[in-house]
Short mmCIF file of C-alpha atoms in Angstrom, two decimals:
data_model
loop_
_atom_site.label_atom_id
_atom_site.label_comp_id
_atom_site.label_asym_id
_atom_site.label_seq_id
_atom_site.Cartn_x
_atom_site.Cartn_y
_atom_site.Cartn_z
CA UNK R 1 -29.46 6.41 1.94
CA UNK R 2 -27.29 9.04 3.35
CA UNK R 3 -24.35 7.93 5.68
CA UNK R 4 -21.51 8.98 7.86
CA UNK R 5 -18.47 6.74 8.76
CA UNK R 6 -15.66 7.26 10.73
CA UNK R 7 -12.07 5.50 10.54
CA UNK R 8 -10.00 5.73 13.50
CA UNK R 9 -8.28 2.43 13.49
CA UNK R 10 -4.42 3.04 13.26
CA UNK R 11 -2.85 6.91 12.82
CA UNK R 12 -5.65 8.75 10.60
CA UNK R 13 -9.04 10.39 11.56
CA UNK R 14 -11.39 10.06 8.84
CA UNK R 15 -14.67 11.16 8.53
CA UNK R 16 -16.76 10.92 5.17
CA UNK R 17 -20.21 11.17 4.13
CA UNK R 18 -21.40 8.58 1.62
CA UNK R 19 -25.06 8.49 -0.29
CA UNK R 20 -26.47 6.43 -2.83
CA UNK R 21 -23.18 4.61 -3.44
CA UNK R 22 -21.06 7.72 -4.01
CA UNK R 23 -18.55 9.53 -1.59
CA UNK R 24 -19.69 12.93 -1.43
CA UNK R 25 -16.90 13.92 1.44
CA UNK R 26 -14.25 12.32 2.75
CA UNK R 27 -11.88 14.24 4.90
CA UNK R 28 -8.68 12.46 6.39
CA UNK R 29 -5.96 13.92 9.05
CA UNK R 30 -3.32 12.22 9.52
CA UNK R 31 -0.63 11.85 12.17
CA UNK R 32 2.29 11.09 10.15
CA UNK R 33 4.34 14.09 10.97
CA UNK R 34 3.51 13.45 15.01
CA UNK R 35 4.76 9.92 14.80
CA UNK R 36 7.99 10.36 12.54
CA UNK R 37 9.63 11.54 15.61
CA UNK R 38 9.60 8.11 16.90
CA UNK R 39 9.96 6.12 13.92
CA UNK R 40 6.99 4.07 14.15
CA UNK R 41 3.29 5.02 15.61
CA UNK R 42 2.91 5.62 19.21
CA UNK R 43 -0.61 3.80 20.38
CA UNK R 44 -1.20 6.52 23.37
CA UNK R 45 -0.40 9.15 21.14
CA UNK R 46 -2.71 7.95 18.27
CA UNK R 47 -5.85 7.55 20.45
CA UNK R 48 -5.34 11.32 21.88
CA UNK R 49 -4.88 12.75 18.75
CA UNK R 50 -7.96 10.91 17.33
CA UNK R 51 -9.77 12.64 20.56
CA UNK R 52 -8.77 16.00 19.30
CA UNK R 53 -9.42 15.72 15.64
CA UNK R 54 -12.54 13.59 15.38
CA UNK R 55 -15.01 16.44 16.11
CA UNK R 56 -13.60 19.21 13.99
CA UNK R 57 -12.71 16.57 10.97
CA UNK R 58 -16.39 15.26 11.44
CA UNK R 59 -17.78 18.71 11.01
CA UNK R 60 -15.84 19.58 7.56
CA UNK R 61 -16.80 16.05 6.40
CA UNK R 62 -20.78 17.15 7.06
CA UNK R 63 -19.89 20.91 5.68
CA UNK R 64 -18.26 19.66 2.52
CA UNK R 65 -21.28 17.36 1.99
CA UNK R 66 -23.81 19.99 2.77
CA UNK R 67 -25.53 17.82 5.15
CA UNK R 68 -26.52 17.98 8.87
CA UNK R 69 -26.66 15.35 11.32
CA UNK R 70 -30.48 15.02 11.12
CA UNK R 71 -30.25 14.42 7.25
CA UNK R 72 -27.87 10.94 8.22
CA UNK R 73 -29.83 8.03 7.51
CA UNK R 74 -27.20 5.72 9.19
CA UNK R 75 -23.97 5.67 11.01
CA UNK R 76 -20.70 3.46 10.59
CA UNK R 77 -17.06 2.82 11.98
CA UNK R 78 -14.39 0.91 11.72
CA UNK R 79 -15.02 -2.11 14.66
CA UNK R 80 -11.52 -3.62 13.62
CA UNK R 81 -8.94 -4.75 13.37
CA UNK R 82 -6.78 -2.11 14.98
CA UNK R 83 -5.20 -0.41 17.69
CA UNK R 84 -7.43 -0.69 20.76
CA UNK R 85 -7.50 2.68 21.88
CA UNK R 86 -7.51 4.40 18.44
CA UNK R 87 -10.38 2.35 17.61
CA UNK R 88 -12.26 3.13 20.38
CA UNK R 89 -12.86 6.81 19.61
CA UNK R 90 -14.48 6.62 16.17
CA UNK R 91 -16.58 3.35 17.10
CA UNK R 92 -17.84 4.72 20.42
CA UNK R 93 -18.65 8.14 18.80
CA UNK R 94 -20.59 6.39 15.90
CA UNK R 95 -22.48 4.73 18.21
CA UNK R 96 -23.43 7.53 20.30
CA UNK R 97 -24.09 9.52 17.40
CA UNK R 98 -26.09 6.38 16.29
CA UNK R 99 -28.31 6.21 19.70
CA UNK R 100 -28.81 9.92 19.68
CA UNK R 101 -30.32 10.24 16.21
CA UNK R 102 -32.04 6.50 16.48
CA UNK R 103 -30.33 5.57 13.37
CA UNK R 104 -28.68 2.27 12.02
CA UNK R 105 -25.50 1.70 13.09
CA UNK R 106 -22.75 -0.48 11.19
CA UNK R 107 -19.54 -2.11 12.45
CA UNK R 108 -17.36 -2.64 9.87
CA UNK R 109 -14.07 -4.83 9.06
CA UNK R 110 -11.11 -2.60 7.77
CA UNK R 111 -10.00 -5.26 5.70
CA UNK R 112 -13.17 -6.10 4.40
CA UNK R 113 -13.66 -2.67 3.21
CA UNK R 114 -10.37 -2.54 1.32
CA UNK R 115 -11.29 -5.38 -0.51
CA UNK R 116 -13.99 -3.54 -2.18
CA UNK R 117 -11.91 -0.13 -2.48
CA UNK R 118 -10.61 -1.08 -6.27
CA UNK R 119 -14.57 -1.18 -7.16
CA UNK R 120 -14.79 2.43 -6.30
CA UNK R 121 -13.85 4.77 -9.37
CA UNK R 122 -14.78 8.57 -10.58
CA UNK R 123 -15.15 11.91 -9.34
CA UNK R 124 -16.81 11.87 -6.79
CA UNK R 125 -15.84 8.27 -6.07
CA UNK R 126 -18.75 6.15 -6.62
CA UNK R 127 -18.88 1.97 -5.89
CA UNK R 128 -19.33 -0.09 -9.02
CA UNK R 129 -20.91 -3.20 -7.84
CA UNK R 130 -22.62 -3.57 -11.22
CA UNK R 131 -19.20 -4.49 -12.51
CA UNK R 132 -18.24 -6.81 -9.98
CA UNK R 133 -16.78 -10.03 -10.47
CA UNK R 134 -14.96 -13.12 -8.74
CA UNK R 135 -11.11 -11.95 -7.92
CA UNK R 136 -8.33 -12.20 -5.80
CA UNK R 137 -7.63 -9.48 -3.91
CA UNK R 138 -4.31 -8.71 -2.70
CA UNK R 139 -4.31 -6.19 0.72
CA UNK R 140 -1.24 -4.68 1.62
CA UNK R 141 -0.04 -2.09 4.29
CA UNK R 142 2.23 -1.22 6.90
CA UNK R 143 0.44 -3.90 9.08
CA UNK R 144 -1.02 -6.42 6.91
CA UNK R 145 -0.29 -8.09 3.98
CA UNK R 146 -3.06 -10.68 2.67
CA UNK R 147 -4.60 -12.50 -0.38
CA UNK R 148 -7.96 -12.86 -0.11
CA UNK R 149 -10.55 -14.82 -2.62
CA UNK R 150 -13.69 -12.94 -3.31
CA UNK R 151 -16.20 -15.16 -5.21
CA UNK R 152 -19.09 -12.81 -4.80
CA UNK R 153 -20.21 -9.85 -2.90
CA UNK R 154 -19.72 -9.97 0.67
CA UNK R 155 -18.36 -13.48 0.44
CA UNK R 156 -14.51 -13.70 1.10
CA UNK R 157 -12.09 -16.82 2.13
CA UNK R 158 -8.64 -15.64 3.30
CA UNK R 159 -6.01 -17.44 1.46
CA UNK R 160 -2.94 -16.47 3.07
CA UNK R 161 -1.40 -14.24 5.10
CA UNK R 162 2.17 -12.76 6.77
CA UNK R 163 3.76 -15.05 9.17
CA UNK R 164 5.80 -12.13 10.63
CA UNK R 165 6.34 -8.88 9.02
CA UNK R 166 4.08 -7.36 6.92
CA UNK R 167 5.43 -5.75 3.26
CA UNK R 168 5.05 -2.16 4.56
CA UNK R 169 6.91 -3.14 8.26
CA UNK R 170 9.86 -4.22 5.76
CA UNK R 171 9.81 -1.42 3.81
CA UNK R 172 9.85 0.90 7.00
CA UNK R 173 12.43 -1.30 8.91
CA UNK R 174 14.47 -1.34 5.93
CA UNK R 175 14.63 2.30 5.37
CA UNK R 176 15.23 2.74 9.41
CA UNK R 177 18.31 0.83 8.43
CA UNK R 178 18.96 3.01 5.87
CA UNK R 179 18.44 6.37 8.02
CA UNK R 180 15.41 7.22 6.04
CA UNK R 181 12.79 9.27 7.58
CA UNK R 182 9.31 7.83 8.48
CA UNK R 183 7.48 6.43 6.91
CA UNK R 184 10.15 4.94 4.81
CA UNK R 185 7.98 3.42 2.14
CA UNK R 186 7.38 6.64 0.33
CA UNK R 187 11.08 7.73 0.13
CA UNK R 188 12.24 4.12 -0.63
CA UNK R 189 9.69 4.31 -3.82
CA UNK R 190 11.02 7.81 -4.32
CA UNK R 191 14.51 6.90 -4.35
CA UNK R 192 14.18 3.62 -6.16
CA UNK R 193 12.71 5.32 -9.27
CA UNK R 194 16.10 6.25 -10.26
CA UNK R 195 18.04 3.05 -8.99
CA UNK R 196 18.75 -0.36 -10.44
CA UNK R 197 17.23 -3.16 -9.01
CA UNK R 198 19.38 -5.56 -10.23
CA UNK R 199 22.08 -3.79 -8.53
CA UNK R 200 22.02 -6.15 -5.63
CA UNK R 201 20.52 -9.31 -4.91
CA UNK R 202 18.08 -10.27 -2.22
CA UNK R 203 16.14 -13.07 -1.37
CA UNK R 204 12.27 -13.53 -2.07
CA UNK R 205 11.00 -15.43 0.95
CA UNK R 206 8.69 -17.68 0.27
CA UNK R 207 8.14 -17.08 -3.45
CA UNK R 208 8.48 -20.77 -4.67
CA UNK R 209 6.38 -22.23 -1.69
CA UNK R 210 2.93 -23.53 -2.73
CA UNK R 211 0.47 -21.87 0.12
CA UNK R 212 -0.33 -18.37 -0.18
CA UNK R 213 1.52 -17.07 3.27
CA UNK R 214 4.01 -14.32 3.02
CA UNK R 215 7.10 -13.96 4.99
CA UNK R 216 9.66 -10.54 4.70
CA UNK R 217 11.41 -10.81 8.21
CA UNK R 218 14.33 -12.55 6.26
CA UNK R 219 14.54 -10.29 3.81
CA UNK R 220 14.70 -7.59 6.31
CA UNK R 221 17.55 -9.41 7.65
CA UNK R 222 19.38 -9.75 4.71
CA UNK R 223 19.45 -6.15 4.02
CA UNK R 224 20.55 -5.43 7.61
CA UNK R 225 23.78 -7.81 7.28
CA UNK R 226 24.42 -6.45 3.89
CA UNK R 227 24.59 -2.70 5.21
CA UNK R 228 26.65 -4.24 7.96
CA UNK R 229 29.36 -5.15 5.26
CA UNK R 230 28.66 -2.21 3.15
CA UNK R 231 28.01 0.46 5.49
CA UNK R 232 30.08 3.20 3.19
CA UNK R 233 27.34 2.49 0.41
CA UNK R 234 24.68 4.81 2.52
CA UNK R 235 27.43 7.79 1.28
CA UNK R 236 26.82 7.25 -1.99
CA UNK R 237 23.33 8.65 -3.16
CA UNK R 238 23.11 6.42 -6.67
CA UNK R 239 24.44 3.26 -4.81
CA UNK R 240 21.62 4.41 -2.14
CA UNK R 241 19.07 4.46 -4.84
CA UNK R 242 20.50 0.78 -6.30
CA UNK R 243 20.07 -0.57 -2.80
CA UNK R 244 16.39 0.67 -2.84
CA UNK R 245 15.15 -0.48 -6.19
CA UNK R 246 17.06 -3.55 -5.21
CA UNK R 247 15.06 -4.40 -1.82
CA UNK R 248 11.76 -3.32 -3.36
CA UNK R 249 12.14 -5.09 -6.24
CA UNK R 250 12.29 -8.09 -3.94
CA UNK R 251 9.26 -7.31 -2.15
CA UNK R 252 7.27 -6.42 -5.53
CA UNK R 253 8.23 -9.67 -7.39
CA UNK R 254 6.70 -11.59 -4.15
CA UNK R 255 3.83 -9.83 -3.72
CA UNK R 256 3.17 -9.98 -7.85
CA UNK R 257 3.80 -13.50 -8.00
CA UNK R 258 1.68 -14.98 -5.28
CA UNK R 259 -1.06 -12.97 -5.88
CA UNK R 260 -1.03 -14.19 -10.10
CA UNK R 261 -0.35 -17.70 -9.17
CA UNK R 262 -3.48 -17.62 -6.50
CA UNK R 263 -5.75 -16.04 -9.27
CA UNK R 264 -4.54 -18.96 -11.67
CA UNK R 265 -4.78 -21.80 -9.24
CA UNK R 266 -8.58 -20.60 -8.42
CA UNK R 267 -9.62 -19.95 -12.04
CA UNK R 268 -10.42 -16.61 -11.67
CA UNK R 269 -9.84 -13.60 -14.50
CA UNK R 270 -9.56 -10.61 -12.16
CA UNK R 271 -6.99 -9.38 -9.67
CA UNK R 272 -7.15 -6.53 -7.18
CA UNK R 273 -5.08 -4.74 -5.09
CA UNK R 274 -5.36 -2.09 -2.16
CA UNK R 275 -3.92 -0.94 1.28
CA UNK R 276 -1.26 1.69 1.42
CA UNK R 277 1.53 -0.25 0.15
CA UNK R 278 -0.61 -0.21 -3.16
CA UNK R 279 0.25 3.28 -4.00
CA UNK R 280 4.13 2.08 -4.70
CA UNK R 281 4.82 2.78 -8.30
CA UNK R 282 6.91 -0.30 -8.95
CA UNK R 283 4.13 -2.60 -7.55
CA UNK R 284 1.46 -1.24 -9.70
CA UNK R 285 3.57 -1.09 -12.71
CA UNK R 286 4.32 -4.94 -12.08
CA UNK R 287 1.24 -5.64 -11.17
CA UNK R 288 -0.56 -4.19 -14.44
CA UNK R 289 2.35 -5.67 -16.64
CA UNK R 290 2.01 -8.85 -15.40
CA UNK R 291 -1.82 -9.40 -15.40
CA UNK R 292 -1.56 -8.04 -19.06
CA UNK R 293 0.56 -10.79 -19.81
CA UNK R 294 -1.27 -13.67 -18.22
CA UNK R 295 -4.61 -12.13 -19.20
CA UNK R 296 -6.32 -11.04 -16.36
CA UNK R 297 -8.21 -7.98 -15.51
CA UNK R 298 -6.90 -6.00 -13.01
CA UNK R 299 -8.20 -3.33 -10.57
CA UNK R 300 -6.50 -1.29 -8.36
CA UNK R 301 -7.54 1.03 -5.97
CA UNK R 302 -7.49 4.79 -6.45
CA UNK R 303 -4.32 5.88 -4.40
CA UNK R 304 -6.50 8.41 -2.22
CA UNK R 305 -8.38 5.26 -0.99
CA UNK R 306 -5.40 2.84 -0.70
CA UNK R 307 -4.24 4.41 2.84
CA UNK R 308 -7.20 4.42 5.72
CA UNK R 309 -9.74 6.40 4.83
CA UNK R 310 -13.96 6.53 6.16
CA UNK R 311 -15.06 6.68 2.52
CA UNK R 312 -14.56 3.08 2.15
CA UNK R 313 -16.05 2.23 5.64
CA UNK R 314 -18.82 4.06 4.65
CA UNK R 315 -19.60 2.43 1.17
CA UNK R 316 -19.43 -1.09 2.60
CA UNK R 317 -21.58 -0.11 5.28
CA UNK R 318 -24.30 1.55 3.00
CA UNK R 319 -24.26 -2.26 1.04
CA UNK R 320 -24.71 -3.96 4.02
CA UNK R 321 -27.60 -2.42 5.28
CA UNK R 322 -28.63 -2.47 1.52
CA UNK R 323 -28.47 -6.04 1.35
CA UNK R 324 -30.08 -6.31 5.29
CA UNK R 325 -27.01 -7.81 6.34
CA UNK R 326 -24.94 -5.32 8.26
CA UNK R 327 -26.50 -3.47 11.57
CA UNK R 328 -24.74 -3.93 14.63
CA UNK R 329 -25.66 -3.43 18.16
CA UNK R 330 -25.08 -0.52 19.99
CA UNK R 331 -23.94 -2.45 22.64
CA UNK R 332 -21.18 -3.83 20.39
CA UNK R 333 -17.37 -3.46 21.53
CA UNK R 334 -14.46 -2.94 19.38
CA UNK R 335 -12.48 -6.15 18.23
CA UNK R 336 -9.02 -5.10 18.00
CA UNK R 337 -7.71 -8.85 16.66
CA UNK R 338 -10.68 -9.32 14.20
CA UNK R 339 -9.60 -11.76 12.03
CA UNK R 340 -10.82 -11.90 8.39
CA UNK R 341 -11.05 -15.71 8.07
CA UNK R 342 -14.53 -16.49 7.11
CA UNK R 343 -16.55 -16.49 3.83
CA UNK R 344 -18.88 -13.88 5.38
CA UNK R 345 -17.93 -11.59 7.76
CA UNK R 346 -20.94 -9.86 9.45
CA UNK R 347 -19.95 -7.27 12.63
CA UNK R 348 -20.23 -9.35 15.80
CA UNK R 349 -22.39 -8.16 18.58
#
């Protein structure tokens, strides 16, 4: 099957061609520089940029894949969750293309696509569903932090999620307090590599709670008060590195501890992680070390597939069509608040 997929849920415009379980092209146009001036994503600007970029991004994806529109056998796009104006651009474009070509259309849940990105490896990236096994999956990004039980393909149950700030939001807000550029997560990661994670003590919110929810607003507040009382620290490079390392260590410890605890409680032997924050080097190291110590398998999404991309959308859409569980009505609408809360997510019509 040859399928074209769009992803426009937030601030990346992406188009990908998927063919028989392989991502043969995956083009992403980032809006980071556009939104950096404002310290965060501006929804109206994001939607306008998607409108500007979607056609050239799609043209490039088709050209790289050596595929014409007439050769496509299906079309897919992110249906939700995400920014309404941003989602609308890719979703309606995909529906229109499917209508014109008379091809099946699939609306994909963005987070469900993340669940399967750790099972995609190689060059070109290919989905290895033959290796799939029950797992607990950590999805951690700028806007979302959640733990999901995935007992079988296309079956899942949300275990817990953030009750306030997501981990990525916490990184960005802490970074803003330090005067770091947006997005602050990668900059904190860079500075923390040469810092002492034990230099300063910050709370690990909900780390001892028996449930699987997360909370990072208290950590953010703790850093704010710390900076209020130690403002001069920001003028010293090494102390700034130590602060980044200490704050990052608090976030990472919570994520790793709760993920491993959920896996052991459910009796699964595999842990996966995906989403933009999974690019963080400390998180990847700590997950690897802890899983090895606990005798668990670990599958991390490739960094190219951690951030928003149409490749993961296309792979899941293809899988759903092959399993005859994924076709979406051309009259369906976007679902900006679509929750990953049921054991079998199918696109709503």
